[in-house]
PDB file of C-alpha atoms in Angstrom:
ATOM      1  CA  MET T   1      26.253   6.347  -0.879  1.00 59.00           C
ATOM      2  CA  ARG T   2      23.111   8.514  -0.452  1.00 59.00           C
ATOM      3  CA  ILE T   3      22.565  10.454   2.532  1.00 65.00           C
ATOM      4  CA  THR T   4      19.144  11.864   3.155  1.00 66.00           C
ATOM      5  CA  SER T   5      16.833  13.099   5.798  1.00 72.00           C
ATOM      6  CA  PRO T   6      14.400  11.141   7.625  1.00 76.00           C
ATOM      7  CA  ARG T   7      11.174  11.401   6.772  1.00 80.00           C
ATOM      8  CA  GLN T   8       8.921  13.382   9.088  1.00 83.00           C
ATOM      9  CA  GLU T   9       4.875  12.818   9.660  1.00 86.00           C
ATOM     10  CA  VAL T  10       3.029  15.784   8.577  1.00 83.00           C
ATOM     11  CA  THR T  11       0.769  16.193  11.159  1.00 83.00           C
ATOM     12  CA  PRO T  12      -2.255  17.040  10.493  1.00 88.00           C
ATOM     13  CA  PRO T  13      -1.971  15.392   6.539  1.00 86.00           C
ATOM     14  CA  PRO T  14      -3.302  17.650   4.472  1.00 86.00           C
ATOM     15  CA  ARG T  15      -5.888  16.636   2.813  1.00 88.00           C
ATOM     16  CA  GLU T  16      -5.418  17.409  -1.659  1.00 87.00           C
ATOM     17  CA  GLN T  17      -6.646  16.575  -4.696  1.00 85.00           C
ATOM     18  CA  VAL T  18      -4.309  15.493  -7.365  1.00 82.00           C
ATOM     19  CA  ALA T  19      -5.361  16.462 -11.091  1.00 81.00           C
ATOM     20  CA  VAL T  20      -4.791  16.784 -14.600  1.00 79.00           C
ATOM     21  CA  ARG T  21      -5.004  19.783 -16.637  1.00 80.00           C
ATOM     22  CA  GLN T  22      -4.932  20.414 -20.047  1.00 78.00           C
ATOM     23  CA  PRO T  23      -2.775  23.747 -21.067  1.00 79.00           C
ATOM     24  CA  SER T  24      -5.813  25.955 -20.315  1.00 82.00           C
ATOM     25  CA  ARG T  25      -5.925  24.212 -16.987  1.00 81.00           C
ATOM     26  CA  VAL T  26      -9.255  22.826 -17.218  1.00 83.00           C
ATOM     27  CA  PRO T  27      -9.228  20.182 -15.244  1.00 82.00           C
ATOM     28  CA  VAL T  28      -9.960  16.532 -16.579  1.00 83.00           C
ATOM     29  CA  ALA T  29      -9.577  14.332 -13.722  1.00 83.00           C
ATOM     30  CA  SER T  30      -8.537  14.232 -10.194  1.00 85.00           C
ATOM     31  CA  LEU T  31      -8.033  12.233  -6.899  1.00 86.00           C
ATOM     32  CA  PRO T  32      -7.993  13.017  -3.019  1.00 89.00           C
ATOM     33  CA  ALA T  33      -5.123  12.390  -2.268  1.00 89.00           C
ATOM     34  CA  THR T  34      -3.928  12.645   1.703  1.00 91.00           C
ATOM     35  CA  PHE T  35       0.020  13.910   2.089  1.00 89.00           C
ATOM     36  CA  THR T  36       1.558  12.404   5.142  1.00 90.00           C
ATOM     37  CA  HIS T  37       5.880  12.433   5.469  1.00 91.00           C
ATOM     38  CA  ARG T  38       8.226  15.210   3.889  1.00 90.00           C
ATOM     39  CA  VAL T  39      11.961  14.893   3.296  1.00 90.00           C
ATOM     40  CA  THR T  40      13.641  18.147   3.282  1.00 87.00           C
ATOM     41  CA  GLY T  41      16.849  19.394   2.953  1.00 83.00           C
ATOM     42  CA  MET T  42      19.461  21.910   1.891  1.00 83.00           C
ATOM     43  CA  ASP T  43      18.008  22.570  -1.858  1.00 84.00           C
ATOM     44  CA  GLY T  44      14.496  21.400  -1.302  1.00 88.00           C
ATOM     45  CA  GLY T  45      12.720  18.063  -0.475  1.00 90.00           C
ATOM     46  CA  ALA T  46      10.429  15.520  -0.631  1.00 91.00           C
ATOM     47  CA  PHE T  47       6.424  14.968   0.486  1.00 90.00           C
ATOM     48  CA  TYR T  48       4.777  11.648   0.441  1.00 92.00           C
ATOM     49  CA  ALA T  49       1.173  10.702  -0.128  1.00 91.00           C
ATOM     50  CA  SER T  50      -1.810   8.439  -0.856  1.00 89.00           C
ATOM     51  CA  ASP T  51      -5.042   8.457  -2.180  1.00 87.00           C
ATOM     52  CA  GLY T  52      -7.500   6.549  -0.042  1.00 81.00           C
ATOM     53  CA  THR T  53      -7.662   3.650  -1.267  1.00 80.00           C
ATOM     54  CA  GLY T  54      -3.835   3.098  -1.207  1.00 81.00           C
ATOM     55  CA  LEU T  55      -3.638   1.699  -4.225  1.00 83.00           C
ATOM     56  CA  MET T  56      -1.843   5.009  -5.723  1.00 85.00           C
ATOM     57  CA  ARG T  57       0.972   6.807  -4.171  1.00 88.00           C
ATOM     58  CA  VAL T  58       2.613  10.051  -4.875  1.00 86.00           C
ATOM     59  CA  ARG T  59       5.769  11.815  -4.369  1.00 89.00           C
ATOM     60  CA  LEU T  60       6.479  15.227  -5.052  1.00 87.00           C
ATOM     61  CA  ARG T  61      10.019  16.282  -5.133  1.00 90.00           C
ATOM     62  CA  TYR T  62      10.524  20.185  -5.190  1.00 90.00           C
ATOM     63  CA  ASN T  63      13.727  22.101  -5.746  1.00 90.00           C
ATOM     64  CA  GLN T  64      13.852  25.542  -3.773  1.00 86.00           C
ATOM     65  CA  ARG T  65      16.914  26.656  -5.641  1.00 88.00           C
ATOM     66  CA  ASP T  66      15.654  26.875  -9.157  1.00 90.00           C
ATOM     67  CA  LEU T  67      12.074  26.717  -8.081  1.00 87.00           C
ATOM     68  CA  SER T  68      11.645  23.371  -9.949  1.00 87.00           C
ATOM     69  CA  GLY T  69       9.256  20.103  -8.493  1.00 85.00           C
ATOM     70  CA  GLN T  70       9.031  16.189 -10.073  1.00 84.00           C
ATOM     71  CA  LEU T  71       5.846  14.070  -9.490  1.00 80.00           C
ATOM     72  CA  LYS T  72       6.327  10.483  -9.752  1.00 83.00           C
ATOM     73  CA  PHE T  73       2.897   7.931  -9.517  1.00 81.00           C
ATOM     74  CA  CYS T  74       3.004   4.552  -8.243  1.00 84.00           C
ATOM     75  CA  PHE T  75       0.021   2.100  -9.296  1.00 79.00           C
ATOM     76  CA  ASP T  76       0.143  -0.535  -6.711  1.00 78.00           C
ATOM     77  CA  PRO T  77      -3.442  -3.079  -7.082  1.00 73.00           C
ATOM     78  CA  PRO T  78      -3.412  -6.069  -4.735  1.00 72.00           C
ATOM     79  CA  GLN T  79      -4.617  -9.079  -6.458  1.00 75.00           C
ATOM     80  CA  SER T  80      -7.474  -9.149  -3.724  1.00 78.00           C
ATOM     81  CA  VAL T  81      -9.208  -5.761  -4.778  1.00 76.00           C
ATOM     82  CA  MET T  82     -12.218  -5.776  -6.625  1.00 79.00           C
ATOM     83  CA  PRO T  83     -12.036  -3.997 -10.480  1.00 78.00           C
ATOM     84  CA  GLN T  84     -15.050  -1.384  -9.186  1.00 82.00           C
ATOM     85  CA  VAL T  85     -12.317   0.018  -6.456  1.00 81.00           C
ATOM     86  CA  MET T  86      -9.888   1.049  -9.683  1.00 82.00           C
ATOM     87  CA  VAL T  87     -11.974   3.070 -11.138  1.00 84.00           C
ATOM     88  CA  PRO T  88     -11.089   6.294 -10.203  1.00 83.00           C
ATOM     89  CA  GLU T  89      -7.478   5.788 -10.453  1.00 81.00           C
ATOM     90  CA  LEU T  90      -7.642   4.168 -13.855  1.00 81.00           C
ATOM     91  CA  ARG T  91      -9.938   7.361 -15.047  1.00 82.00           C
ATOM     92  CA  LEU T  92      -7.092   9.327 -14.229  1.00 79.00           C
ATOM     93  CA  ILE T  93      -4.614   7.206 -16.093  1.00 77.00           C
ATOM     94  CA  ALA T  94      -6.644   7.091 -19.115  1.00 79.00           C
ATOM     95  CA  ARG T  95      -7.352  10.838 -19.067  1.00 78.00           C
ATOM     96  CA  SER T  96      -3.563  11.867 -18.545  1.00 74.00           C
ATOM     97  CA  GLY T  97      -2.530   9.455 -21.480  1.00 66.00           C
ATOM     98  CA  ARG T  98      -4.935  11.593 -23.443  1.00 57.00           C
ATOM     99  CA  ASN T  99      -3.162  14.910 -21.953  1.00 52.00           C
ATOM    100  CA  PRO T 100       0.254  14.868 -22.164  1.00 51.00           C
ATOM    101  CA  ALA T 101       0.686  18.094 -22.605  1.00 49.00           C
ATOM    102  CA  GLY T 102      -1.494  18.651 -19.274  1.00 48.00           C
ATOM    103  CA  HIS T 103      -0.381  19.413 -16.442  1.00 48.00           C
ATOM    104  CA  TYR T 104      -0.331  17.354 -12.748  1.00 49.00           C
ATOM    105  CA  ILE T 105      -1.052  19.290  -9.472  1.00 49.00           C
TER     106      ILE T 105
END
């Protein structure tokens, strides 16, 4: 059994950047994302975002007790999308693969 709080809409939805950075904090790739929903609980919660095309979804979990967090990226291109639409997402994926010790924010 899993008990969770209901999703709450974030209004106005903030526009942020999901970025891959080197350990030296130099950005190597970024993509704008809009945070639209959140779930909060006793120990933390999660924020949900997507990019402007809707191809990429992001879940940012955070724990208030130990001040930790976790990012999860999901890419779900529709079959009818033109390849050039996916270029920003593919750059983010490619640069994050070359930068396994990097940071995501």
